[in-house]
mmCIF file of C-alpha atoms in Angstrom:
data_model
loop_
_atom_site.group_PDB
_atom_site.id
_atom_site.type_symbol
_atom_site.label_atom_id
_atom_site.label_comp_id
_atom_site.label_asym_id
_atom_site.label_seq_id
_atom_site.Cartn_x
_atom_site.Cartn_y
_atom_site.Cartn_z
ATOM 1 C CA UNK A 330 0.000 0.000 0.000
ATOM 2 C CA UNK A 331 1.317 3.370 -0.966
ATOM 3 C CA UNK A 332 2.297 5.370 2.427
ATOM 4 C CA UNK A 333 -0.493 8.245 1.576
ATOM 5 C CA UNK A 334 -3.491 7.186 -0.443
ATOM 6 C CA UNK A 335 -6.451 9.815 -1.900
ATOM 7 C CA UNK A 336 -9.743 8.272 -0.117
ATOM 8 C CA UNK A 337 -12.761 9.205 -2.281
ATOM 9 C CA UNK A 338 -16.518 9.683 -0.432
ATOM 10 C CA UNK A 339 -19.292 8.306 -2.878
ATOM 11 C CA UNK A 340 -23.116 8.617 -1.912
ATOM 12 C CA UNK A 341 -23.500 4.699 -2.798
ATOM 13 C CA UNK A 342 -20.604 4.481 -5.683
ATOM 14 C CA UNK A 343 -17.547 3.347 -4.755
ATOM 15 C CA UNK A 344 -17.780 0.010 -6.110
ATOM 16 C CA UNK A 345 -19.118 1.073 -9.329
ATOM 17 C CA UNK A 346 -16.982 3.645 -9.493
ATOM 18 C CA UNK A 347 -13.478 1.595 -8.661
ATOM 19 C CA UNK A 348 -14.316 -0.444 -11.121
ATOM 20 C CA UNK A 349 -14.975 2.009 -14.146
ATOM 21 C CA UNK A 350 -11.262 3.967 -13.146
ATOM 22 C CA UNK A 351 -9.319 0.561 -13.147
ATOM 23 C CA UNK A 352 -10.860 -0.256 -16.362
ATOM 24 C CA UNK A 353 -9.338 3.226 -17.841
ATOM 25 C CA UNK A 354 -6.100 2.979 -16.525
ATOM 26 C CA UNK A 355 -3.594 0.241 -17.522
ATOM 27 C CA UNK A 356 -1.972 -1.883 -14.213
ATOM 28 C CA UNK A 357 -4.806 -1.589 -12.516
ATOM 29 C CA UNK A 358 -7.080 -3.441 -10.377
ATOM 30 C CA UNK A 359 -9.163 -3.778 -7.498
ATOM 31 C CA UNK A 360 -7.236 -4.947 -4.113
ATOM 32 C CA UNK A 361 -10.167 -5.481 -1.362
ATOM 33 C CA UNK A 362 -13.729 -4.693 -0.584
ATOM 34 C CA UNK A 363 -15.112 -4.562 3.013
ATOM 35 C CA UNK A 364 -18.536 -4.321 3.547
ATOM 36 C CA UNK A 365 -21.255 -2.947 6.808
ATOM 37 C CA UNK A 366 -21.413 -5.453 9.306
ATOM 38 C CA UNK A 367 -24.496 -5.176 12.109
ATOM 39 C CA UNK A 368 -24.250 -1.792 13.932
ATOM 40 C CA UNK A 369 -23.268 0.447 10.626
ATOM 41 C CA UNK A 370 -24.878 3.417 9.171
ATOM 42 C CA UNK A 371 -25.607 1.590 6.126
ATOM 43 C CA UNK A 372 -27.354 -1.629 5.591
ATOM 44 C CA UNK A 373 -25.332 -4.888 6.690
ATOM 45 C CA UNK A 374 -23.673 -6.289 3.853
ATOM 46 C CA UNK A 375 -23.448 -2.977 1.641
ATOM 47 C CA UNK A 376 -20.323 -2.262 0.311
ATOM 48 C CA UNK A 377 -18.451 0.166 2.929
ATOM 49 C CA UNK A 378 -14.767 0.665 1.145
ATOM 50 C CA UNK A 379 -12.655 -0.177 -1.824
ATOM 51 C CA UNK A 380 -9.380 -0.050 -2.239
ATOM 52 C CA UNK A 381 -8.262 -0.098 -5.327
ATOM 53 C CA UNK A 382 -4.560 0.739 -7.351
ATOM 54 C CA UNK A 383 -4.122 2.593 -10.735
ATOM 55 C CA UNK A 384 -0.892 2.548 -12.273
ATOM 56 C CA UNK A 385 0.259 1.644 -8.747
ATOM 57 C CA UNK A 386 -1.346 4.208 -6.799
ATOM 58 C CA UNK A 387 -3.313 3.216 -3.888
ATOM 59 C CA UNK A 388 -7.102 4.814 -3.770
ATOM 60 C CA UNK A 389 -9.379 4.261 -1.610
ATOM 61 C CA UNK A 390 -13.603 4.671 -2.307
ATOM 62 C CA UNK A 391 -16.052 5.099 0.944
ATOM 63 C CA UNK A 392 -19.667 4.669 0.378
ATOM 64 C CA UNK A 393 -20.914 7.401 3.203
ATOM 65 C CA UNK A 394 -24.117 8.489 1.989
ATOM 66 C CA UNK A 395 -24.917 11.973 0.297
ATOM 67 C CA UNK A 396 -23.123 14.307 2.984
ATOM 68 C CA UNK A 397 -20.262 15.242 1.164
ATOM 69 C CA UNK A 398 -20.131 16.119 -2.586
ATOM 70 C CA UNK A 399 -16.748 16.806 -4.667
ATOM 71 C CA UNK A 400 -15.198 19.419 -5.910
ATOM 72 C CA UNK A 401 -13.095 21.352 -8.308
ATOM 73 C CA UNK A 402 -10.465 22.464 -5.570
ATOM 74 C CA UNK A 403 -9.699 18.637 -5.686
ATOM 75 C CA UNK A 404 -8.555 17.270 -8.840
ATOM 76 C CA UNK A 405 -5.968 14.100 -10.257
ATOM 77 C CA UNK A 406 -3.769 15.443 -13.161
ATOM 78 C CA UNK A 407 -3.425 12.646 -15.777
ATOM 79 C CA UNK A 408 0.001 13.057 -17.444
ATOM 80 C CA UNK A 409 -0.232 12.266 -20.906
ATOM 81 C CA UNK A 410 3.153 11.601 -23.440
ATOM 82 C CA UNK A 411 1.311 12.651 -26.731
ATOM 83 C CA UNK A 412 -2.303 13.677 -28.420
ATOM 84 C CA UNK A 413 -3.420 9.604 -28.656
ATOM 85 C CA UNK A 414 -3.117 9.321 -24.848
ATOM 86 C CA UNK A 415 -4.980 12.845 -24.269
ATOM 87 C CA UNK A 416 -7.932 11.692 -26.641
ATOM 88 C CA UNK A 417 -7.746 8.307 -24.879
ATOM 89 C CA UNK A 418 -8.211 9.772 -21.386
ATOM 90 C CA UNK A 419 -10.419 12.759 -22.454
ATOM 91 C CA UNK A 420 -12.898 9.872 -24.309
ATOM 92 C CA UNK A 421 -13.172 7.567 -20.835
ATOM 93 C CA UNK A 422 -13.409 9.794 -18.131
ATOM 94 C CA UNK A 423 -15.599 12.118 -19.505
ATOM 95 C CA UNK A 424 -17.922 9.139 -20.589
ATOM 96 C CA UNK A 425 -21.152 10.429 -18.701
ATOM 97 C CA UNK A 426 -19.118 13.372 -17.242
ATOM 98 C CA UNK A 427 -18.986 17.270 -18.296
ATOM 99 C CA UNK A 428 -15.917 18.965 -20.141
ATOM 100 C CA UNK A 429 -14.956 21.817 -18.550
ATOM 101 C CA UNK A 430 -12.308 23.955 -20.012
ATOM 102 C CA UNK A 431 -8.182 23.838 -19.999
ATOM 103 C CA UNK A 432 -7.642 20.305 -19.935
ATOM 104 C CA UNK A 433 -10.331 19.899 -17.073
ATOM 105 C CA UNK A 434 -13.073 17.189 -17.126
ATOM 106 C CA UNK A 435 -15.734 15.954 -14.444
ATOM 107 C CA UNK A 436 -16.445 12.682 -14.808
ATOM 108 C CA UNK A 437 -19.824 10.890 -14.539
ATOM 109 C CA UNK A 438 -19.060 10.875 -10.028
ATOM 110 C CA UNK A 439 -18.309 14.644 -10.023
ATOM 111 C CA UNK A 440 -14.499 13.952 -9.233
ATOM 112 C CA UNK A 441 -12.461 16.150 -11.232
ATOM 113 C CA UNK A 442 -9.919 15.710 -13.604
ATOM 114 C CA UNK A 443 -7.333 17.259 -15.336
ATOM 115 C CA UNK A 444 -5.949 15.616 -18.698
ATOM 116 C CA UNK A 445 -2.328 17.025 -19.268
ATOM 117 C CA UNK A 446 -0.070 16.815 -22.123
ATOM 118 C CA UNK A 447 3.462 16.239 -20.846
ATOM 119 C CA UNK A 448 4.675 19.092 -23.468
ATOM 120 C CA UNK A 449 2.673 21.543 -21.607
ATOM 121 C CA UNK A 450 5.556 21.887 -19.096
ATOM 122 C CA UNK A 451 8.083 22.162 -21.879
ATOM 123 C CA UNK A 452 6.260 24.434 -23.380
ATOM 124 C CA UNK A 453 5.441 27.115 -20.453
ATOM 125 C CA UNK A 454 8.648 27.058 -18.497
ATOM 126 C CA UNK A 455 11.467 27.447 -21.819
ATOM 127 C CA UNK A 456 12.110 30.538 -20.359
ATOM 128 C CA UNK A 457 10.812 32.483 -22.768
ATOM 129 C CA UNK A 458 7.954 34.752 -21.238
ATOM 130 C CA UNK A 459 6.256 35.646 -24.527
ATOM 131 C CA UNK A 460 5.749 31.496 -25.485
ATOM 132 C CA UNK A 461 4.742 31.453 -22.086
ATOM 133 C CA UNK A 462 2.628 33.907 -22.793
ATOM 134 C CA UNK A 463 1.248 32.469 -26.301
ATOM 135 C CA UNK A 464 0.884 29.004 -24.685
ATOM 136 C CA UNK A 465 -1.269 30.259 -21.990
ATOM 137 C CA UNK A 466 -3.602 32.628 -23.959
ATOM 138 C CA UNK A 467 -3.945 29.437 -26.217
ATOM 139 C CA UNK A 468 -4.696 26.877 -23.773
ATOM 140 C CA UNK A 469 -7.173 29.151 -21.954
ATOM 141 C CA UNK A 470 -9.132 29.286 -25.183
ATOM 142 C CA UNK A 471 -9.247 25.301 -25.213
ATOM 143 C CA UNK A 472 -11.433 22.363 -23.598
ATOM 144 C CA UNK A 473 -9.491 19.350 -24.719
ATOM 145 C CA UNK A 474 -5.655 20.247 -25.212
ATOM 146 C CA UNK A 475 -4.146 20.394 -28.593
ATOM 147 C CA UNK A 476 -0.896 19.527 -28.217
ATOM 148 C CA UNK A 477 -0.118 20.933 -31.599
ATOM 149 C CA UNK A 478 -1.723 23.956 -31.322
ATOM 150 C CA UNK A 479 0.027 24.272 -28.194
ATOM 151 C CA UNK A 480 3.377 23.889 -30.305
ATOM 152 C CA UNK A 481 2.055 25.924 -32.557
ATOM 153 C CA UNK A 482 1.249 28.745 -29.837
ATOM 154 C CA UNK A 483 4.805 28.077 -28.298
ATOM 155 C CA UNK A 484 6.499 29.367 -32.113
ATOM 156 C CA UNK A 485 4.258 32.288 -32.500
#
């Protein structure tokens, strides 16, 4: 088990949910499901946690009931090497989900994501203020990144 691991609240999910991330993500799988026993807020025998690993990161999924919702000031960054990996990603997780803008996604359990091409550090930290610059005023104007338009941006 990794030494700090994200633990996700779902209303009722967390099964369902486990499952549909490790079938996105390559080396992935589903390590151990406990369930309510007796004396539990939810009924006995409903599925209380899942742990699960994605590219061998340790998550864990909590059904708690409807208390807590997520967020956008909570996100997992998705590091992608090229534009077949960004589609890839960009195509799964927003399966049922909402695009956002700038690379960012919600996906069909509100968690949000953000689906990054590697190039985008390249391409913003050169040095160079003005591709900086260009980069930036591009990628705001996106929803999906471009990798080549980011290039394209970068050159002027």
């Amino acid at each position: 088990m990794s030494k700090i691991s994200p633990f996700l609240w779902f209303n009722n999910e967390a099964e369902e949910a486990a499952r549909f991330y490790t079938s996105i993500f390559k080396n992935s799988k589903i390590t151990k499901i406990s369930r309510y026993g007796d004396s539990a807020p939810m009924p006995k025998g409903t599925v209380m946690v899942v742990e699960f690993e994605m590219n061998g990161q340790t998550f864990m999924a909590l059904n708690g009931g409807p208390v807590f919702k997520f967020n956008e000031s909570v996100s997992f960054v998705v590091h992608c090497e090229n534009q077949e990996e960004v589609d890839y990603y960009w195509e799964k997780l927003t399966q049922g989900g909402k695009e956002v803008q700038c690379g960012w996604l919600k996906d069909k359990y509100g968690l949000s994501w953000q689906v990054v091409p590697t190039a985008l550090g390249r391409l913003t930290s050169s040095g160079d203020a003005a591709q900086s610059s260009r980069v930036m005023a591009a990628l705001m104007k996106m929803v999906k990144l471009d990798i080549a338009a980011l290039e394209a941006a970068a050159k002027g």
